PDB file of C-alpha atoms in Angstrom:
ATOM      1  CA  UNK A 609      -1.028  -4.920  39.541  1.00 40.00           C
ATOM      2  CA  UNK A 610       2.389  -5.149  39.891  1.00 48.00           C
ATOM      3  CA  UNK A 611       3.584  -6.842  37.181  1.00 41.00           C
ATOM      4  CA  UNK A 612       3.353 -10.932  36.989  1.00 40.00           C
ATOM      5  CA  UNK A 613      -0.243 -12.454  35.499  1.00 46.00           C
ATOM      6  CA  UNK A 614      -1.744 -14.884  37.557  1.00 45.00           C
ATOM      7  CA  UNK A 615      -1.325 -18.508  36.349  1.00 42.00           C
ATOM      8  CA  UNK A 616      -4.141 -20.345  34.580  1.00 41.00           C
ATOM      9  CA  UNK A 617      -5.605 -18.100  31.579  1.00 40.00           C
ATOM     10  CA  UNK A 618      -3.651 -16.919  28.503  1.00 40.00           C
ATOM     11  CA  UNK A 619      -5.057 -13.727  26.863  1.00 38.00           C
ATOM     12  CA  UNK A 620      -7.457 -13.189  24.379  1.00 35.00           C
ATOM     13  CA  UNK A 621      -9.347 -15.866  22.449  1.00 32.00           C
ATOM     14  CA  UNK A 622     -11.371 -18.499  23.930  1.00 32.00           C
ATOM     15  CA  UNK A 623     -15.488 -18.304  24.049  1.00 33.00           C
ATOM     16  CA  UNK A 624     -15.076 -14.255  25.172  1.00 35.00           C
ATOM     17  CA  UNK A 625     -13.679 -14.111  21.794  1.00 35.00           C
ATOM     18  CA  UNK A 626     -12.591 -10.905  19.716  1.00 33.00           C
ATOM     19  CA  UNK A 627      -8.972 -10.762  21.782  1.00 38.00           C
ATOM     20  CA  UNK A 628     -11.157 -10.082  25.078  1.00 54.00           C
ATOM     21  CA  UNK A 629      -8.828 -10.371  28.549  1.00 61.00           C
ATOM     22  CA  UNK A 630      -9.065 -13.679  29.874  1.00 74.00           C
ATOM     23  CA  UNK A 631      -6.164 -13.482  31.389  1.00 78.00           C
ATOM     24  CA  UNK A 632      -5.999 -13.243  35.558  1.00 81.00           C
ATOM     25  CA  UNK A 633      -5.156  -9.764  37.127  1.00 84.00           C
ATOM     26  CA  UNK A 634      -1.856  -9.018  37.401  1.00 80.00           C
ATOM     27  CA  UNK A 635      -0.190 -10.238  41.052  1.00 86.00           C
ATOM     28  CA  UNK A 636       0.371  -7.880  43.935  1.00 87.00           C
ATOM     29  CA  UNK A 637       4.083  -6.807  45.455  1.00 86.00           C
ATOM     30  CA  UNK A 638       5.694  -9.389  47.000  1.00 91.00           C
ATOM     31  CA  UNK A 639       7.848 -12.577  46.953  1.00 92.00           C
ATOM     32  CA  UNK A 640       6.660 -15.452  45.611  1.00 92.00           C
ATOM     33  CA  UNK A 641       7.746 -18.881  45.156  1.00 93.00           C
ATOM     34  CA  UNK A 642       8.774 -20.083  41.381  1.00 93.00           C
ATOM     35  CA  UNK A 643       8.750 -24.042  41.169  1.00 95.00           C
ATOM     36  CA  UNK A 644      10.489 -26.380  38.164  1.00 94.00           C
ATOM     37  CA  UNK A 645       8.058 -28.954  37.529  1.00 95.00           C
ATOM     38  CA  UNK A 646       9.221 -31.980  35.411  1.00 95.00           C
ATOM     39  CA  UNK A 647       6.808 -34.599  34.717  1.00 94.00           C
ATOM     40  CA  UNK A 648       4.578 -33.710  37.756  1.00 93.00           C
ATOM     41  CA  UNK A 649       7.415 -33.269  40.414  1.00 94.00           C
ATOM     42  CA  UNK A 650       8.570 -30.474  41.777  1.00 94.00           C
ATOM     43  CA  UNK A 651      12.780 -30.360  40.621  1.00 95.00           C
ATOM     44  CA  UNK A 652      13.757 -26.782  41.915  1.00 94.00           C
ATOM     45  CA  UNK A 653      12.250 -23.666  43.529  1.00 95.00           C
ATOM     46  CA  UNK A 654      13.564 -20.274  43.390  1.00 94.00           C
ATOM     47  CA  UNK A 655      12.041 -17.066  45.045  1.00 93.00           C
ATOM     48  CA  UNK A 656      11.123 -13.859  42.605  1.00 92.00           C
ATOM     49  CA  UNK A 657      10.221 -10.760  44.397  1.00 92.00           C
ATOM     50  CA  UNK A 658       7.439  -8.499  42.979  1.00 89.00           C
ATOM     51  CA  UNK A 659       7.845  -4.803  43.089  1.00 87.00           C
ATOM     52  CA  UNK A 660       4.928  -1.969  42.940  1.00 84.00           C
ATOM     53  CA  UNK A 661       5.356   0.420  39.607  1.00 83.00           C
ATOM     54  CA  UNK A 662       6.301   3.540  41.054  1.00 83.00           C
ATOM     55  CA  UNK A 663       4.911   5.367  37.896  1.00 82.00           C
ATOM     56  CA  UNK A 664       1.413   3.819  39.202  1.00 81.00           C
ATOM     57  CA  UNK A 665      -0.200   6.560  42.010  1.00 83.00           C
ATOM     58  CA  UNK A 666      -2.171   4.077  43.678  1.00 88.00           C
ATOM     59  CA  UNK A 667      -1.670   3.172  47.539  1.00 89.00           C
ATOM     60  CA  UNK A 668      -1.058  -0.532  48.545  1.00 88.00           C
ATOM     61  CA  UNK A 669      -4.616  -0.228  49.710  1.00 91.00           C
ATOM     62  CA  UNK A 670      -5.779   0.642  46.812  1.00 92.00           C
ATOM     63  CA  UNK A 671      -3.689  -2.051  44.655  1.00 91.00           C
ATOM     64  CA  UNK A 672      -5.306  -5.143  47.120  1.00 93.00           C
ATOM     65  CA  UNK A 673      -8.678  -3.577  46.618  1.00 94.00           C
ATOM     66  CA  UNK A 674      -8.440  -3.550  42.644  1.00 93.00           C
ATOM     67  CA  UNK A 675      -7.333  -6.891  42.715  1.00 93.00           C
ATOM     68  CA  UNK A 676      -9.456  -8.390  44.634  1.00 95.00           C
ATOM     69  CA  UNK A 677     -12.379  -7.128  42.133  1.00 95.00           C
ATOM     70  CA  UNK A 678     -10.645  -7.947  39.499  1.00 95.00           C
ATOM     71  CA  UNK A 679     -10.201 -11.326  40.672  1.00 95.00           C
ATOM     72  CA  UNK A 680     -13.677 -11.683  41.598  1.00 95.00           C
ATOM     73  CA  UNK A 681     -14.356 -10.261  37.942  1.00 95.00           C
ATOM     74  CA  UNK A 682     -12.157 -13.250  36.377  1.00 94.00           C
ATOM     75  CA  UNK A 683     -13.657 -15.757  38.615  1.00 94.00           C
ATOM     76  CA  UNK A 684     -17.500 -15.044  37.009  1.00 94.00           C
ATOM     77  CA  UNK A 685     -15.508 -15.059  33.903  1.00 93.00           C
ATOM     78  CA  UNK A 686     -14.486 -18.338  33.977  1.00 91.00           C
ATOM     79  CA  UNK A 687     -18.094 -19.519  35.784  1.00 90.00           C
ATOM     80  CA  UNK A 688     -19.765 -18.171  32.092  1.00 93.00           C
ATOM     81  CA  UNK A 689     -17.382 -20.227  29.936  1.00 92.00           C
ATOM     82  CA  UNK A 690     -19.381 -23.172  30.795  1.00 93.00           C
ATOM     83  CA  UNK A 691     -22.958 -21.477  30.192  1.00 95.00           C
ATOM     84  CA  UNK A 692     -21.608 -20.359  26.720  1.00 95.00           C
ATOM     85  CA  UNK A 693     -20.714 -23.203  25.766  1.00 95.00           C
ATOM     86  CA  UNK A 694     -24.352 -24.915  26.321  1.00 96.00           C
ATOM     87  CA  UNK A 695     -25.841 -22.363  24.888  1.00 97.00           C
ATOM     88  CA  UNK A 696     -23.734 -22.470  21.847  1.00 96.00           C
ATOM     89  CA  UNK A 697     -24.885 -26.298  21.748  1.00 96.00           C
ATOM     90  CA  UNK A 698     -28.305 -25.446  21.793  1.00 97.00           C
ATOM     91  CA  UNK A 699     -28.460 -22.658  19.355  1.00 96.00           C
ATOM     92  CA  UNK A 700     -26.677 -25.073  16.521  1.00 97.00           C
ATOM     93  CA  UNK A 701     -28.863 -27.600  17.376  1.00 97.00           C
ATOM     94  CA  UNK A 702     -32.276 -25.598  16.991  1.00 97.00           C
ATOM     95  CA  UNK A 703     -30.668 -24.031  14.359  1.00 95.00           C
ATOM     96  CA  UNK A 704     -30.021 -26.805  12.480  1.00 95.00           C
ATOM     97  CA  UNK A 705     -33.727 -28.687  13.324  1.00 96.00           C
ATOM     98  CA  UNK A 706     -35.407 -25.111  12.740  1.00 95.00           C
ATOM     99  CA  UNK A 707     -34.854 -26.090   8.663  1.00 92.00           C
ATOM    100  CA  UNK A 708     -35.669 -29.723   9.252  1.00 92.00           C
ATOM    101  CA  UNK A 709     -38.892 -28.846  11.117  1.00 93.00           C
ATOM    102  CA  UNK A 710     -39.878 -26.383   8.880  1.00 90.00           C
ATOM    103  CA  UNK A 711     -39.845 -28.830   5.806  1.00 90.00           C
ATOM    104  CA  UNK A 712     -42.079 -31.332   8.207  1.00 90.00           C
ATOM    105  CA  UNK A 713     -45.808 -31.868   6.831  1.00 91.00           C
ATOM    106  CA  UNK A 714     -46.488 -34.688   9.425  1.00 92.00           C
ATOM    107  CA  UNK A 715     -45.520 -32.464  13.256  1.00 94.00           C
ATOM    108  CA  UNK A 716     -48.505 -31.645  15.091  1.00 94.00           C
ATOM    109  CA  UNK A 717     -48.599 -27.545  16.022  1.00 94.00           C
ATOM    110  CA  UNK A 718     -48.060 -28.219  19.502  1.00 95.00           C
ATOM    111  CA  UNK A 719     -44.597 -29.747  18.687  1.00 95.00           C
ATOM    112  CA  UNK A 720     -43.551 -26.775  16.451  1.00 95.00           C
ATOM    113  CA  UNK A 721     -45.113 -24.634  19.113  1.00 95.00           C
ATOM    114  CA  UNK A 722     -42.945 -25.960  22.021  1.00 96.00           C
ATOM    115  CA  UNK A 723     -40.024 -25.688  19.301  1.00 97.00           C
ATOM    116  CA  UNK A 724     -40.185 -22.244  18.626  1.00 96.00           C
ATOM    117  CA  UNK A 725     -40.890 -21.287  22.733  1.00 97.00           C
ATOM    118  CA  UNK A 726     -37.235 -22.967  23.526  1.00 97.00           C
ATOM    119  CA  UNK A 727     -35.899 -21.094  20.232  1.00 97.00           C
ATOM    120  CA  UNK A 728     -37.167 -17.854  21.615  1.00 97.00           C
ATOM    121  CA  UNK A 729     -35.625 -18.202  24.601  1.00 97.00           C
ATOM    122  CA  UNK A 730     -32.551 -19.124  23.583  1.00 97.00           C
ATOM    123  CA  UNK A 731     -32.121 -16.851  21.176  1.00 96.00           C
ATOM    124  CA  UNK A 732     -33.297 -14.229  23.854  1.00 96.00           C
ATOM    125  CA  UNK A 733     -30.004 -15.297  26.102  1.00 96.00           C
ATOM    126  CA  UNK A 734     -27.415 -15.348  23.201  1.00 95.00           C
ATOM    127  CA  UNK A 735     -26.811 -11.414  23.019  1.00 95.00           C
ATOM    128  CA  UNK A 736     -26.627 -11.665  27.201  1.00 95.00           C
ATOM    129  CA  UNK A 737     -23.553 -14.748  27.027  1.00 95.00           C
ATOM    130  CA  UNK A 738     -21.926 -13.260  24.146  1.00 91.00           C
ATOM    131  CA  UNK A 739     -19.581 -10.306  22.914  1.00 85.00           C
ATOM    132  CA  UNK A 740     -21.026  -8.376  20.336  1.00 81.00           C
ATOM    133  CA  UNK A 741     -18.614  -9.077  16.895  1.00 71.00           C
ATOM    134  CA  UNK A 742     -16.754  -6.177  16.226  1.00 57.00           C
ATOM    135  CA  UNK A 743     -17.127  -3.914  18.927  1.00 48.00           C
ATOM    136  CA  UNK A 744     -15.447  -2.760  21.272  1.00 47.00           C
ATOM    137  CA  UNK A 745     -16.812  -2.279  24.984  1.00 44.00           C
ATOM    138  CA  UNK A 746     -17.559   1.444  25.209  1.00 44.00           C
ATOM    139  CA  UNK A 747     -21.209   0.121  25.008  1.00 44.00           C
ATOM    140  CA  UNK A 748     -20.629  -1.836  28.277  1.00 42.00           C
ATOM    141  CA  UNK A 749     -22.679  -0.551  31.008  1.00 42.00           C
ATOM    142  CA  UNK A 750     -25.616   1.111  28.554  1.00 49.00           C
ATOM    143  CA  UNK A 751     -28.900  -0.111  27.535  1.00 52.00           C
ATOM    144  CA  UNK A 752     -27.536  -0.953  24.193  1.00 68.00           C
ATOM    145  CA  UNK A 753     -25.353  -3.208  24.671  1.00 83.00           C
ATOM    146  CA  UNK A 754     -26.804  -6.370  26.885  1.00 89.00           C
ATOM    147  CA  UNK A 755     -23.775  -8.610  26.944  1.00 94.00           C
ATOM    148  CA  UNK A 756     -22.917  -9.806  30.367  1.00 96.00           C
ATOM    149  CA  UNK A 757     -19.457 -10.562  28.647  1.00 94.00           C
ATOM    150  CA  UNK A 758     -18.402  -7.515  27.908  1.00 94.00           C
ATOM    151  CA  UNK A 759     -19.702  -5.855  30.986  1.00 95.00           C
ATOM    152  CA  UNK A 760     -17.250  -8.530  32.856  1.00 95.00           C
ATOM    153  CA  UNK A 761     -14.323  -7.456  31.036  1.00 93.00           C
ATOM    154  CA  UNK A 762     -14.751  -4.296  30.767  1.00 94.00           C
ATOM    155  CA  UNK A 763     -14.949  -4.215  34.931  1.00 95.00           C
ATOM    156  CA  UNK A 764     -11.909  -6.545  34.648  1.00 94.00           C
ATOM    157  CA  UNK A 765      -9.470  -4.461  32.745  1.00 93.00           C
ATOM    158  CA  UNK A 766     -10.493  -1.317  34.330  1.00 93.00           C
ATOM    159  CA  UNK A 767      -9.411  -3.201  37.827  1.00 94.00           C
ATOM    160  CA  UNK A 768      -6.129  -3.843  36.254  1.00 90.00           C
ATOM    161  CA  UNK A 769      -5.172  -0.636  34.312  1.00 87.00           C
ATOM    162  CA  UNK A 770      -3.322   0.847  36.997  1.00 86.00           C
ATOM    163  CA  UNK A 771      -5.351   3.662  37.250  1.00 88.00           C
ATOM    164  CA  UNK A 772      -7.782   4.903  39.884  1.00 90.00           C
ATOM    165  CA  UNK A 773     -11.131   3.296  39.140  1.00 92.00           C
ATOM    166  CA  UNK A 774     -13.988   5.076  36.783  1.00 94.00           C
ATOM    167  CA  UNK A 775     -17.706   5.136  37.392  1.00 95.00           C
ATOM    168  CA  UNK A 776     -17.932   3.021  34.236  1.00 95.00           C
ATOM    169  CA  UNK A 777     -15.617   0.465  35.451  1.00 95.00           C
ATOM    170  CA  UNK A 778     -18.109   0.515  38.832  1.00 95.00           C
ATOM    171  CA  UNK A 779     -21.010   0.032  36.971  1.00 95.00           C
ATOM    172  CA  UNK A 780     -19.711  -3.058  34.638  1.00 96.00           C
ATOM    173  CA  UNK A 781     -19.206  -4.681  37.742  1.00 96.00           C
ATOM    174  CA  UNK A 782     -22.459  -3.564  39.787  1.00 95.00           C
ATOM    175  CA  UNK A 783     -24.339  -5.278  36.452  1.00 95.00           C
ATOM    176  CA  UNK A 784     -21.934  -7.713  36.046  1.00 95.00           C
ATOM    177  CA  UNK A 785     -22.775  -9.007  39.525  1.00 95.00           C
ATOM    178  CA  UNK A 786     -26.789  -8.723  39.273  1.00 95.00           C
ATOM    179  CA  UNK A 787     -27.458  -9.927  36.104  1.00 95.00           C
ATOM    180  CA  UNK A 788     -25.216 -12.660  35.946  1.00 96.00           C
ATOM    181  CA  UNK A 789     -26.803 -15.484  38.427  1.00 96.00           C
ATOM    182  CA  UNK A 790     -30.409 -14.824  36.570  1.00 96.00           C
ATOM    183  CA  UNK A 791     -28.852 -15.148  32.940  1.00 96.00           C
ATOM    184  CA  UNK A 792     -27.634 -18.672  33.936  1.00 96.00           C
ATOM    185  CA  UNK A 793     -30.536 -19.001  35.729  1.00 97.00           C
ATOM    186  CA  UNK A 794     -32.668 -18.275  32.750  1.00 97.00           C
ATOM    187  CA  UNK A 795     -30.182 -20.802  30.562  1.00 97.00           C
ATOM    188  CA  UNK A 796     -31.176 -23.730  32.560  1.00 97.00           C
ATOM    189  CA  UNK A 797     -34.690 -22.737  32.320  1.00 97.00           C
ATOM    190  CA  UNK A 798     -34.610 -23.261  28.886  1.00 97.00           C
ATOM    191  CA  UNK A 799     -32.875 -26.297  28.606  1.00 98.00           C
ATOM    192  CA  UNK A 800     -35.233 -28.142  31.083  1.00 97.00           C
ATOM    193  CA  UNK A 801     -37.027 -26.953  28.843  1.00 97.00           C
ATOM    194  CA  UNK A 802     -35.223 -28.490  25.882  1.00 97.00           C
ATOM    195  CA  UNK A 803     -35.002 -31.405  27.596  1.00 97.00           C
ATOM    196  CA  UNK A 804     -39.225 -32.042  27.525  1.00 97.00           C
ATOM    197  CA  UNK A 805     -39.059 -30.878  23.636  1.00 97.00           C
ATOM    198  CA  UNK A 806     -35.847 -33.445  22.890  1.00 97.00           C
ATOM    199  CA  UNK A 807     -38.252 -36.541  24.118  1.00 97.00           C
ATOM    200  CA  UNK A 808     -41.195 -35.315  22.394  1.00 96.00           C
ATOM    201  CA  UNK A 809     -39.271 -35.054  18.933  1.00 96.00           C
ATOM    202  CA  UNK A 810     -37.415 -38.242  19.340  1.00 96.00           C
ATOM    203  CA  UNK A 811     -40.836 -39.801  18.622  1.00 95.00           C
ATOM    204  CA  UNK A 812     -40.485 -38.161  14.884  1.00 95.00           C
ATOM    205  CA  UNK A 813     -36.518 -39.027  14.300  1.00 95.00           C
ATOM    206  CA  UNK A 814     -35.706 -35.885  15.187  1.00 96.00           C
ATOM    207  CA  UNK A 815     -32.400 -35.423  17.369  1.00 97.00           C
ATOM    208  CA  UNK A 816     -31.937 -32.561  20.101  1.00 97.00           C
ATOM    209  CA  UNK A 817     -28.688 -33.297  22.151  1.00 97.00           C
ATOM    210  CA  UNK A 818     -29.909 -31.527  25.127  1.00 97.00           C
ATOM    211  CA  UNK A 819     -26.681 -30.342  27.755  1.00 96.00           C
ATOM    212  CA  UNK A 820     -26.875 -30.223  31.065  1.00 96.00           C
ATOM    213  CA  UNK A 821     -27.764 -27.857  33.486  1.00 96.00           C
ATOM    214  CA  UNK A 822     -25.209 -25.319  34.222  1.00 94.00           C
ATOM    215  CA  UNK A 823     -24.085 -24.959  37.811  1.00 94.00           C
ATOM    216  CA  UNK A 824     -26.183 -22.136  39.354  1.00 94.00           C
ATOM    217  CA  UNK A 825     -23.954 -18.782  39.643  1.00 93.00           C
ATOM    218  CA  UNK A 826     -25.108 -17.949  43.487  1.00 87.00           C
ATOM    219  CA  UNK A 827     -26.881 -14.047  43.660  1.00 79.00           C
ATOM    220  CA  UNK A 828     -24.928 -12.090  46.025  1.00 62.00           C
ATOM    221  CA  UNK A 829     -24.986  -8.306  46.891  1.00 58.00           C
ATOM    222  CA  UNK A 830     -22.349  -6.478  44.725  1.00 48.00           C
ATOM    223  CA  UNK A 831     -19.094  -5.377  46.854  1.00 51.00           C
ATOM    224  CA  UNK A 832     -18.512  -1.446  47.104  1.00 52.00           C
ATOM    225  CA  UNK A 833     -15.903  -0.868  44.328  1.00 48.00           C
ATOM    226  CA  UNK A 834     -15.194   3.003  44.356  1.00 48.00           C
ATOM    227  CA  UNK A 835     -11.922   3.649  45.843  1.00 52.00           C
TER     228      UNK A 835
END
């Protein structure tokens, strides 16, 4: 990009964790419009023009290409936030009420048997929604590494490096794309499921704070992203 972040997301931190790039891509060339806001009003404007590096060998093309993937990229980003953080509600909960249940003489096996179906699937989505601790993302875009997190910002900051795009920049996004509407997909699965177990172990005093559904990401053919 040329040089400004877009507003919105500070870097590193947050539910992508580990000092991951949540930040937006950096702004094209141009002039843009900085405004003073005090207490909700607008008390000056100036204009600030935006200049291309001219140590980065890309074309103008090429520049509105990148960011417009990585864009996209941050976008899906910020769509996951919210699917992380129901799934991070769940797994406490069953994690907590996995020891409670376990210490239960009087639950009939079809209640522990429902219990441990939801676990499974949840704990079958956690390695997709999360970024492996203490790596880095050189596993993105391999069989052993499943995170959908990593894959996003590994597209992300390849879109922004100011370098011509790699194949493994192409590929984090190609999976990024596919498998992210049927991981969230798969999350609210399991917590309708959830929701059917939470009823039947309120009738033992047992408490499952079920969220709710997470808004469908929509599945949509991946956009060409060699340049």
């Amino acid at each position: 990009g040329a040089g400004c972040e877009s507003p919105g997301q500070g870097g590193g931190g947050g539910f992508f964790g580990g000092g991951n790039n949540t930040a937006g891509p950096w702004v094209l060339a141009g002039i843009y419009t900085v405004a003073l806001v005090v207490d909700g009003k607008t008390a000056d404007t100036k204009p600030l023009r935006v200049t291309d590096d001219p140590e980065v060998a890309l074309t103008s093309a090429d520049r509105k290409r990148m960011f417009d993937l990585a864009t996209e990229m941050h976008d899906l980003q910020k769509r996951l936030v919210e699917a992380q953080t129901a799934l991070a509600s769940l797994n406490r909960q069953l994690t907590e009420l996995a020891d409670a249940i376990g210490k239960r003489t009087d639950l009939p096996a079809d209640v522990k048997t429902s219990f441990d179906a939801v676990k499974k699937d949840v704990d079958a989505l956690t390695p997709k929604l999360t970024a492996p601790a203490g790596r880095g993302f050189g596993g993105a875009g391999r069989g052993d590494n499943p995170s959908i997190v990593t894959r996003i910002t590994q597209a992300k900051n390849g879109y922004t490096a100011g370098m011509p795009v790699t194949e493994g920049t192409t590929r984090a996004y190609t999976e990024a794309k596919n498998q992210a509407p049927k991981a969230v997909a798969d999350l609210n699965a399991a917590i309708a499921k959830a929701a059917a177990l939470s009823t039947t172990l309120a009738r033992y005093d047992l408490t499952l704070n079920v969220p709710q559904p997470v808004k469908p990401i929509e599945a949509a053919a991946a956009k060409r992203s060699s340049l």
